PDB file of C-alpha atoms in Angstrom:
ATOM      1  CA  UNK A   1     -10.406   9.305   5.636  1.00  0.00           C
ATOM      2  CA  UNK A   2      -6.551   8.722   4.322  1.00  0.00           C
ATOM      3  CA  UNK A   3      -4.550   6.309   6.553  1.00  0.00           C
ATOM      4  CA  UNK A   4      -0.821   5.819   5.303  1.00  0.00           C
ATOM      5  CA  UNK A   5      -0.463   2.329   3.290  1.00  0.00           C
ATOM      6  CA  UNK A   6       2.048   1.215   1.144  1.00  0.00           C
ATOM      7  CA  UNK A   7       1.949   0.379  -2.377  1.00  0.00           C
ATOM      8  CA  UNK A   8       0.506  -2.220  -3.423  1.00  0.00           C
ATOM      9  CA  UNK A   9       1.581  -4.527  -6.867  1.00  0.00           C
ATOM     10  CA  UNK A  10       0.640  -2.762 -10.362  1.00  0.00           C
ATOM     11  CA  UNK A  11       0.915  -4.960 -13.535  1.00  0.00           C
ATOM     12  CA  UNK A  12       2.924  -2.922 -16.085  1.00  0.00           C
ATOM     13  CA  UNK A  13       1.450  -3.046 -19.551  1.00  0.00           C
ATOM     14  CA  UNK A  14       4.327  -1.154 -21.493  1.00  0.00           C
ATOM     15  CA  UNK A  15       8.194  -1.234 -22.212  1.00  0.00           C
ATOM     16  CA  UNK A  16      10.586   1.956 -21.821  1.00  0.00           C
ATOM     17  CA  UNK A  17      11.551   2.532 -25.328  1.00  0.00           C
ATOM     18  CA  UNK A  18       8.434   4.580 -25.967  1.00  0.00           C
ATOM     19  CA  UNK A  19       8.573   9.083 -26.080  1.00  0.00           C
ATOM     20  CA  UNK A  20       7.712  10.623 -22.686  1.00  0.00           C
ATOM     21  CA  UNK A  21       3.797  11.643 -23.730  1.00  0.00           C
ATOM     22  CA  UNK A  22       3.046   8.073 -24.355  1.00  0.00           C
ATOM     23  CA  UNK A  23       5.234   6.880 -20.925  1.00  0.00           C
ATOM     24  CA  UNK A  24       2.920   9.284 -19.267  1.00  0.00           C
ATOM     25  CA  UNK A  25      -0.494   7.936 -20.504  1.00  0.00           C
ATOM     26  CA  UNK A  26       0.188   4.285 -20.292  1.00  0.00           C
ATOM     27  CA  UNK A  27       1.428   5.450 -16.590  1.00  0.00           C
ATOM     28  CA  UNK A  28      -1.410   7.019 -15.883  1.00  0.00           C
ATOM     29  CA  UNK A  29      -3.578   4.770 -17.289  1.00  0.00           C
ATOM     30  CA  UNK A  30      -2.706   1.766 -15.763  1.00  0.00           C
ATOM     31  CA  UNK A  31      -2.710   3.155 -12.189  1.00  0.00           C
ATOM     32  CA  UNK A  32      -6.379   4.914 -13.183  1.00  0.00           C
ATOM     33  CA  UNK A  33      -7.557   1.144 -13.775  1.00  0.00           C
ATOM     34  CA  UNK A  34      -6.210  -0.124 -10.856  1.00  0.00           C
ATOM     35  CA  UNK A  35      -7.575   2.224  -8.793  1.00  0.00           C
ATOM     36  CA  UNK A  36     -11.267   1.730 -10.389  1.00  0.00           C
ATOM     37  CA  UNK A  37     -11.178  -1.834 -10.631  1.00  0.00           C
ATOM     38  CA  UNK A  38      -9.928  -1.747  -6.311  1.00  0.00           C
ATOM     39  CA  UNK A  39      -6.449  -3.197  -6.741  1.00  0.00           C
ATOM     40  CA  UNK A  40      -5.049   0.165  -5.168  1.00  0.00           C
ATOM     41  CA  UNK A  41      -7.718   0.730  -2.790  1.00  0.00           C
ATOM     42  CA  UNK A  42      -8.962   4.102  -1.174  1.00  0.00           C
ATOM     43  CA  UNK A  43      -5.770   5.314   1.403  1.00  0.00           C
ATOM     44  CA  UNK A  44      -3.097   3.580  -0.515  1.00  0.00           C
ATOM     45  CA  UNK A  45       0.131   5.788  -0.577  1.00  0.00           C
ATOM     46  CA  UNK A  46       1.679   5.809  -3.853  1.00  0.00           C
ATOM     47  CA  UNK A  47       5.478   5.945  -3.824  1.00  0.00           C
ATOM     48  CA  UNK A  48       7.328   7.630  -7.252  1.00  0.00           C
ATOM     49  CA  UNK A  49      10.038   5.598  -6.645  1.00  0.00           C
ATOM     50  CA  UNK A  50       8.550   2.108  -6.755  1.00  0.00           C
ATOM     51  CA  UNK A  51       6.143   2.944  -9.590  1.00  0.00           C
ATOM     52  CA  UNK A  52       8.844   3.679 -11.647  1.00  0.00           C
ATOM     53  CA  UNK A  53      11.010   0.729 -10.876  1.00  0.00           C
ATOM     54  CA  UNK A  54       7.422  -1.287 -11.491  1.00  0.00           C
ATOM     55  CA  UNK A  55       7.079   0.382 -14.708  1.00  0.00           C
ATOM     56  CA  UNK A  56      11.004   0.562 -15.599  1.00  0.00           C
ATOM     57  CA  UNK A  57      10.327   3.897 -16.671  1.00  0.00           C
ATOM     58  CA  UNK A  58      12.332   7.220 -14.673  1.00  0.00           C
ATOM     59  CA  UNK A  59      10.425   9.164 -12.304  1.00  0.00           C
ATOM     60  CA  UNK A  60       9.269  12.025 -15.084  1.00  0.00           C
ATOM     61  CA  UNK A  61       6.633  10.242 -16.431  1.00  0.00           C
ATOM     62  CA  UNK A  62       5.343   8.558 -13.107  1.00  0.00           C
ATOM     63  CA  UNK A  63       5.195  12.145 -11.318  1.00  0.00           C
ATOM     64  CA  UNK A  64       3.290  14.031 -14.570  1.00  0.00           C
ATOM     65  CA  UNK A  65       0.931  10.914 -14.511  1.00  0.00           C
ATOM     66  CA  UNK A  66       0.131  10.986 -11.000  1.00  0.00           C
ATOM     67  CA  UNK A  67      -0.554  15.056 -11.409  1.00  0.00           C
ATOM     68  CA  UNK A  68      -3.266  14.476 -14.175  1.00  0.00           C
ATOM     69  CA  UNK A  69      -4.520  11.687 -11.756  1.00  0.00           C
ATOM     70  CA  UNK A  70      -4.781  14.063  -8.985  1.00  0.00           C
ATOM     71  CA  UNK A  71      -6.553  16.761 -11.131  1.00  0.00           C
ATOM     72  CA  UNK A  72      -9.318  14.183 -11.741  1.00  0.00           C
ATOM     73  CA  UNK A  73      -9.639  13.288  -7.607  1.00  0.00           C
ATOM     74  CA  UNK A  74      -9.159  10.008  -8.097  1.00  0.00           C
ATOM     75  CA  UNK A  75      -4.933  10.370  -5.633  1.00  0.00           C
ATOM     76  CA  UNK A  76      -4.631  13.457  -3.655  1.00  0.00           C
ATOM     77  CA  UNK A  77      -1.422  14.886  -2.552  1.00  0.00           C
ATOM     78  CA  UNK A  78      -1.096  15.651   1.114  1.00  0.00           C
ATOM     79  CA  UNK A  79       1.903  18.287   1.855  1.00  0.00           C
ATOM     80  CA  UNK A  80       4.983  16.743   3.845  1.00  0.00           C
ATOM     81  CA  UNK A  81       3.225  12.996   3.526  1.00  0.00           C
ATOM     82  CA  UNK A  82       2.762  12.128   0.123  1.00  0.00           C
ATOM     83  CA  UNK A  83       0.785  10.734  -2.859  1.00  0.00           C
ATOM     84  CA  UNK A  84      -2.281   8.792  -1.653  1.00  0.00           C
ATOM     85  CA  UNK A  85      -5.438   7.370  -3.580  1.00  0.00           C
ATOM     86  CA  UNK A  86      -8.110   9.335  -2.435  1.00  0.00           C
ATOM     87  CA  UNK A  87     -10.358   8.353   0.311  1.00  0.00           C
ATOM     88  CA  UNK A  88     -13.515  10.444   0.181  1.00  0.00           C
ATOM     89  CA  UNK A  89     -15.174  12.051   3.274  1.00  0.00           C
ATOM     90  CA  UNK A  90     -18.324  10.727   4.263  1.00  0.00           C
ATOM     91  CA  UNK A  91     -20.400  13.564   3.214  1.00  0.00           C
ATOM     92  CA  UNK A  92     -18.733  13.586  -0.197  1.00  0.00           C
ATOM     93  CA  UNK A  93     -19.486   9.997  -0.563  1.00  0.00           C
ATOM     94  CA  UNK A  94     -22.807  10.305   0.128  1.00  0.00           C
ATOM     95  CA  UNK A  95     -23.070  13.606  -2.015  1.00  0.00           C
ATOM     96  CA  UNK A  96     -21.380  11.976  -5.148  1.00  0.00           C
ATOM     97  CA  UNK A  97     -23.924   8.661  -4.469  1.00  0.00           C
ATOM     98  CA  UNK A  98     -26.885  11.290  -4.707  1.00  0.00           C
ATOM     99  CA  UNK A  99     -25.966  12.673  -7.805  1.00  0.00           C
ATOM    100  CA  UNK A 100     -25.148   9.108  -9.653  1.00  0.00           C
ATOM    101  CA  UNK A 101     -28.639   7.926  -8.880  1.00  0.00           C
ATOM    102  CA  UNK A 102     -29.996  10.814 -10.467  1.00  0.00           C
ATOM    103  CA  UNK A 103     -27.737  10.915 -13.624  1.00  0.00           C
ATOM    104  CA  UNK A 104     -29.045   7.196 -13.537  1.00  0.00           C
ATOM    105  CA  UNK A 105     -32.276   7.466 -13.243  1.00  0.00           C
ATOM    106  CA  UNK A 106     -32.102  10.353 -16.331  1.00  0.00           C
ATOM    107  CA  UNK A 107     -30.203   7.428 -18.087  1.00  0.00           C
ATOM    108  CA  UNK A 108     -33.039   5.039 -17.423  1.00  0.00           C
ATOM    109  CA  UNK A 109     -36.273   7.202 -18.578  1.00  0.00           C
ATOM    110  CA  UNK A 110     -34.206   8.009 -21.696  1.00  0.00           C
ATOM    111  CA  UNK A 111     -33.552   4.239 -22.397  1.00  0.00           C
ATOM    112  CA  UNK A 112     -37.153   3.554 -21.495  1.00  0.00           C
ATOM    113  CA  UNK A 113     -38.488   5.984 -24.480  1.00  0.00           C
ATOM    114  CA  UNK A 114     -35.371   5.052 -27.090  1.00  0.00           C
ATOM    115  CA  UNK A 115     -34.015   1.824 -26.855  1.00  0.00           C
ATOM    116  CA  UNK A 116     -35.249   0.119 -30.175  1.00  0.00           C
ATOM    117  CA  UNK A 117     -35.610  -3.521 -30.387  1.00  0.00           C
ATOM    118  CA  UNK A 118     -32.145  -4.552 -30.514  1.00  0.00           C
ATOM    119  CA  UNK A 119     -30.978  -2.870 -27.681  1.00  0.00           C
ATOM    120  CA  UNK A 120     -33.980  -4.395 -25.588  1.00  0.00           C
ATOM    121  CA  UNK A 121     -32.627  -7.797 -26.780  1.00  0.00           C
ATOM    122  CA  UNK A 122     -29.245  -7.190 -25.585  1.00  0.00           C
ATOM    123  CA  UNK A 123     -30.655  -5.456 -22.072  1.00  0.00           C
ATOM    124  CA  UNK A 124     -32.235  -9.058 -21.598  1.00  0.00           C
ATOM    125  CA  UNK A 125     -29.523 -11.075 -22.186  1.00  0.00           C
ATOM    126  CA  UNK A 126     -27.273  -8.604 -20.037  1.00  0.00           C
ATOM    127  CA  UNK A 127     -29.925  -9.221 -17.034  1.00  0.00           C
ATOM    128  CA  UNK A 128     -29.597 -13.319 -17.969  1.00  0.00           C
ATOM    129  CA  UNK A 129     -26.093 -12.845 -17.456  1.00  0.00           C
ATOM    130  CA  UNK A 130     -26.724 -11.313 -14.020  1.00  0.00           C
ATOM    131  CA  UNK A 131     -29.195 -13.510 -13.163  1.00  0.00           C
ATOM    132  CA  UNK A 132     -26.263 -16.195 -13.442  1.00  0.00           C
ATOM    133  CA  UNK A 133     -23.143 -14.862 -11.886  1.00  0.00           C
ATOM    134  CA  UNK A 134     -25.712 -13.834  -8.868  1.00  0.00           C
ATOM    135  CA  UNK A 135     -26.772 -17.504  -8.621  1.00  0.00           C
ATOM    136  CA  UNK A 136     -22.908 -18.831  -8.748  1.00  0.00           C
ATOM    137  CA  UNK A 137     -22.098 -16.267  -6.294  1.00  0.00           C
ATOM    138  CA  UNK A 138     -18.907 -14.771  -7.689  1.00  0.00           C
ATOM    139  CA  UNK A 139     -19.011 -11.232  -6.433  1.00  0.00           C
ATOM    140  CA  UNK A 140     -15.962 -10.621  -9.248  1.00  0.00           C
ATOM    141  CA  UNK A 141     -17.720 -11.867 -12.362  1.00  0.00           C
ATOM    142  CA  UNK A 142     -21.184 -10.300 -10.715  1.00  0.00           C
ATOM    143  CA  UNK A 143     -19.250  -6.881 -10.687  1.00  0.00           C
ATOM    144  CA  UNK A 144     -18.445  -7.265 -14.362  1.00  0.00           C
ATOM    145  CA  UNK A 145     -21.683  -8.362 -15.501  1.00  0.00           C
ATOM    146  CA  UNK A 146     -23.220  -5.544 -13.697  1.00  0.00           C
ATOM    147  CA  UNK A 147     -20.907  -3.403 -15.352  1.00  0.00           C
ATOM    148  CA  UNK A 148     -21.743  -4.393 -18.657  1.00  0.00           C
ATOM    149  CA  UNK A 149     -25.936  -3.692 -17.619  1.00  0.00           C
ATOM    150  CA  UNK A 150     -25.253  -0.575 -16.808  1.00  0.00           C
ATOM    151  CA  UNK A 151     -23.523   0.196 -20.199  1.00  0.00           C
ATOM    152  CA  UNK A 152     -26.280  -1.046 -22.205  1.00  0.00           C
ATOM    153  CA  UNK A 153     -29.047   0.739 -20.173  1.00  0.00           C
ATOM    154  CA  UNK A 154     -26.360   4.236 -20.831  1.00  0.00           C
ATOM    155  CA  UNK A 155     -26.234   3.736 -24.283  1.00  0.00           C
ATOM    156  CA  UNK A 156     -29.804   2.875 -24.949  1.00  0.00           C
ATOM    157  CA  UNK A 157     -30.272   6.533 -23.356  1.00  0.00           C
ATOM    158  CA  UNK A 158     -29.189   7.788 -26.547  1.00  0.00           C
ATOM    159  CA  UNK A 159     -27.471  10.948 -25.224  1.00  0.00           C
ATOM    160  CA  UNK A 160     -24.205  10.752 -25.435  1.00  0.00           C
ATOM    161  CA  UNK A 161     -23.266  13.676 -23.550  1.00  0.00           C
ATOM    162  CA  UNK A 162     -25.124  12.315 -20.442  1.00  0.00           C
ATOM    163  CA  UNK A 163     -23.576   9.320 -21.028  1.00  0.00           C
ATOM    164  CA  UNK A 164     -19.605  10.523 -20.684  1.00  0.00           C
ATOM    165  CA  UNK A 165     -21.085  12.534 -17.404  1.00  0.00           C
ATOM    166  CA  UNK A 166     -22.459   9.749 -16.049  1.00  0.00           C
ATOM    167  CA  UNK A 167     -19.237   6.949 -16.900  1.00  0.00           C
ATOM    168  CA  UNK A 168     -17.018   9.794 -15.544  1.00  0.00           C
ATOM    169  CA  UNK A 169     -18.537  10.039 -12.062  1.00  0.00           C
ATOM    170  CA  UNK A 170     -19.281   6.240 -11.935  1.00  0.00           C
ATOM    171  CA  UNK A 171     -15.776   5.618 -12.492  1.00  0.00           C
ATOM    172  CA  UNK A 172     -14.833   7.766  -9.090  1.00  0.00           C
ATOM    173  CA  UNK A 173     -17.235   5.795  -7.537  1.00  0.00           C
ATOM    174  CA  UNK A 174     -16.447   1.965  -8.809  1.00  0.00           C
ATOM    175  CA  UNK A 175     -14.249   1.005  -5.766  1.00  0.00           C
ATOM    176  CA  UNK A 176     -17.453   1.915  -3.239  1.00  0.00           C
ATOM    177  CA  UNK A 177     -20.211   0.475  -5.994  1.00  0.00           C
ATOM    178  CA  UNK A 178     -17.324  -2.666  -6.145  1.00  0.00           C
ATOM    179  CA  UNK A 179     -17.099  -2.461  -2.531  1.00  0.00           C
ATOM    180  CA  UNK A 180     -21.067  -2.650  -1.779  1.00  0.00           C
ATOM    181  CA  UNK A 181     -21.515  -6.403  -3.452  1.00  0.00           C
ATOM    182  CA  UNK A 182     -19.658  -7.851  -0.499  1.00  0.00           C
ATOM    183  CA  UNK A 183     -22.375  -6.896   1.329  1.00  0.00           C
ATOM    184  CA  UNK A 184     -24.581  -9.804   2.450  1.00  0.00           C
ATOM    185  CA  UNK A 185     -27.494 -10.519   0.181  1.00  0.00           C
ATOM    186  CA  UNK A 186     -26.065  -7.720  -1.719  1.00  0.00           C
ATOM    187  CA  UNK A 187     -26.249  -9.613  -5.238  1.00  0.00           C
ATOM    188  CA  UNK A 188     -29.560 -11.111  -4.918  1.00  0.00           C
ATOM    189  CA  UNK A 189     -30.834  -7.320  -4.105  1.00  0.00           C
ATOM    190  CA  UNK A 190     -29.211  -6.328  -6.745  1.00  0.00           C
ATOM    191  CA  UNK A 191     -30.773  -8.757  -9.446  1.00  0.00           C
ATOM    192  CA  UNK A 192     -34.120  -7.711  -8.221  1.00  0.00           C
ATOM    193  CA  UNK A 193     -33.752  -4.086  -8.743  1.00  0.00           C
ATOM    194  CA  UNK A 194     -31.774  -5.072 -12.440  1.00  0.00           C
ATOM    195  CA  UNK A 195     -35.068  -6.761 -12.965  1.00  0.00           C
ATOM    196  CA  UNK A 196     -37.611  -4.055 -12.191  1.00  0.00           C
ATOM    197  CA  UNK A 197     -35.471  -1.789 -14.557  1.00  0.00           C
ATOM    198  CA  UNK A 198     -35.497  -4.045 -16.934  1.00  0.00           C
ATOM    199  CA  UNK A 199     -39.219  -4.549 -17.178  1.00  0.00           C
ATOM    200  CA  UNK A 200     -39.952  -0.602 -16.783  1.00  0.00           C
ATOM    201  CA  UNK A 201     -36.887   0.295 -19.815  1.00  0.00           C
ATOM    202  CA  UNK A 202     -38.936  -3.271 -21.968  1.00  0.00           C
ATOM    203  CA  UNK A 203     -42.342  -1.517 -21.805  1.00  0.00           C
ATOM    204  CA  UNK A 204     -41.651   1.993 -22.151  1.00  0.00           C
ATOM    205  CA  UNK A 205     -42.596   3.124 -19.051  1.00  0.00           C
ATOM    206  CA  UNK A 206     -40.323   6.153 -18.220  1.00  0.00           C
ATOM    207  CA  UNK A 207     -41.671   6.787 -14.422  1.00  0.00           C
ATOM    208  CA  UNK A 208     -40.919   3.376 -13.359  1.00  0.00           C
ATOM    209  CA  UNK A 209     -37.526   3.115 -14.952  1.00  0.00           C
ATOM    210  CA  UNK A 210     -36.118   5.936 -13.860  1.00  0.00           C
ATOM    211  CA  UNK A 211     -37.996   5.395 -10.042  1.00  0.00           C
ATOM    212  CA  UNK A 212     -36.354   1.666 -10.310  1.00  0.00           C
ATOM    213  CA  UNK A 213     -32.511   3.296 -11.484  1.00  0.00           C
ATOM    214  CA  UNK A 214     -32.194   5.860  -8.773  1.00  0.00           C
ATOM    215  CA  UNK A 215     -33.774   3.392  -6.082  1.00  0.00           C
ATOM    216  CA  UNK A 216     -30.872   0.912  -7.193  1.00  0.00           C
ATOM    217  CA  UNK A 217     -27.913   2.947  -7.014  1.00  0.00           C
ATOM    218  CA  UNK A 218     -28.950   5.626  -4.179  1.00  0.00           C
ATOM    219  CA  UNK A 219     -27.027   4.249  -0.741  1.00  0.00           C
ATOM    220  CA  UNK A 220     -29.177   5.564   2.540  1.00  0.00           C
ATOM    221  CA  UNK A 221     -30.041   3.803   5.344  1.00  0.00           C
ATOM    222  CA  UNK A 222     -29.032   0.426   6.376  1.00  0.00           C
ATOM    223  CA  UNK A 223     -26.909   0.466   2.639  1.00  0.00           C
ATOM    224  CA  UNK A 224     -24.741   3.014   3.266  1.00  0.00           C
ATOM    225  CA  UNK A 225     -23.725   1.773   7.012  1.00  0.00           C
ATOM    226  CA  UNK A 226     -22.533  -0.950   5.371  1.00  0.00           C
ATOM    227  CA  UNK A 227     -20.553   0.094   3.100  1.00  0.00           C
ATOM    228  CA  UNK A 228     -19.049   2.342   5.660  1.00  0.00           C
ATOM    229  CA  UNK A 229     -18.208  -0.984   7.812  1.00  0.00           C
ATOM    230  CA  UNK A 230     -16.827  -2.408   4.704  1.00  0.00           C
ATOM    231  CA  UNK A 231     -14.667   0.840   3.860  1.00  0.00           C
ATOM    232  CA  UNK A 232     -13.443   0.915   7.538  1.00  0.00           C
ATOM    233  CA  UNK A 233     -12.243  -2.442   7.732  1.00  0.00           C
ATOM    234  CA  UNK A 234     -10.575  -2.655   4.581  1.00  0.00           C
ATOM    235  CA  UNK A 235      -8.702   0.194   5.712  1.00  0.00           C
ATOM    236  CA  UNK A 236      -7.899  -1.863   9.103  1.00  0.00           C
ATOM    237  CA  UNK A 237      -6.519  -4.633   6.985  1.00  0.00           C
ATOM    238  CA  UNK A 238      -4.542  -2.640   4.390  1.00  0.00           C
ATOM    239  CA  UNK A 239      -2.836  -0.777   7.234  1.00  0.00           C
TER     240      UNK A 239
END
């Protein structure tokens, strides 16, 4: 699913004065964000050359940033065509959905039995917060305060390691979770299914929170078809 784009504009956050390690990271972590957050959508070739004029950095760092960025799948590099971010097959996508509901829905029973008072409070006020950037109808801000739920209900899981398992694969997935809210009706599903969570994580009841966290996140069906529309014609329109 790669179809040869160009570049698009990156924001450089750094100068050139700094020693090649931290050239690298800043490199690499600029293009990681805006490849999660969808400026440099799924297919976009990646040119060396422009990067580093972009960053006003040589090619060095640029090249060693985009090889720790390939060893984490988020650009693969295609032999005679180049550096693209990488576009995931169908059945990976749906494989890689599959196993974020369920590290989810682990998240969710755990949060259901630990989260103490406070964290309850601040799940609340995180579903307010949905509640109105659904209602304005800012797919953007929704994204963010969606974001920001799904934190809270990780860290009320209390298990740090499944938390950093579960941030690492959401963060492959964020332009096709990103992607998914343009979806008609989309945000008010979305709100609902917050809203069961948050009632099954506020009175303990492990079952129904973790039933509520996989439902929410799981794409099958009608869901996934359109995200597949979406996907395609993005890649139409980038091309």
């Amino acid at each position: 699913m790669v179809f040869p784009q160009s570049v698009t504009h990156i924001t450089p956050k750094m100068s050139s004065n700094r020693k090649s390690p931290s050239l690298v990271q800043r490199v690499r972590e600029q293009l990681e964000d805006d490849i999660v957050e969808g400026r440099l959508r799924p297919g976009v070739q990646l040119y060396v050359d422009d990067i580093a004029t972009q960053f006003a950095v040589s090619r060095t760092p640029v090249r060693e940033a985009l090889q720790q960025l390939e060893a984490s799948g988020l650009v693969e590099v295609l032999p005679k065509r180049g550096t693209y971010v990488s576009s995931l097959s169908v059945s990976t996508l749906i494989e890689m959905f599959e196993v974020m509901a369920e590290l989810e829905a682990m998240c969710a029973s755990l949060a259901a039995r630990r989260a103490d008072s406070a964290m309850r409070t601040d799940l609340a006020l995180a579903m307010q917060e949905c509640e109105h950037q659904a209602r304005a109808g800012d797919t953007n801000s929704y994204y963010h305060a969606n974001e920001a739920f799904h934190q809270l209900v990780y860290q009320a899981s209390g298990n740090q390691y499944l938390i950093q398992q579960t941030a690492a694969l959401k963060n492959r997935l964020k332009p096709y979770r990103r992607l998914q809210l343009q979806v008609r009706d989309r945000m008010g599903q979305s709100v609902a299914e917050h809203r069961a969570l948050v009632e099954a994580i506020q009175s303990g009841n492990t079952n129904a929170a973790s039933h509520a966290a996989r439902d929410h996140v799981l794409v099958q069906g009608q869901r996934f078809n359109d995200l597949m529309a979406l996907v395609s014609q993005r890649q139409m329109t980038s091309a």
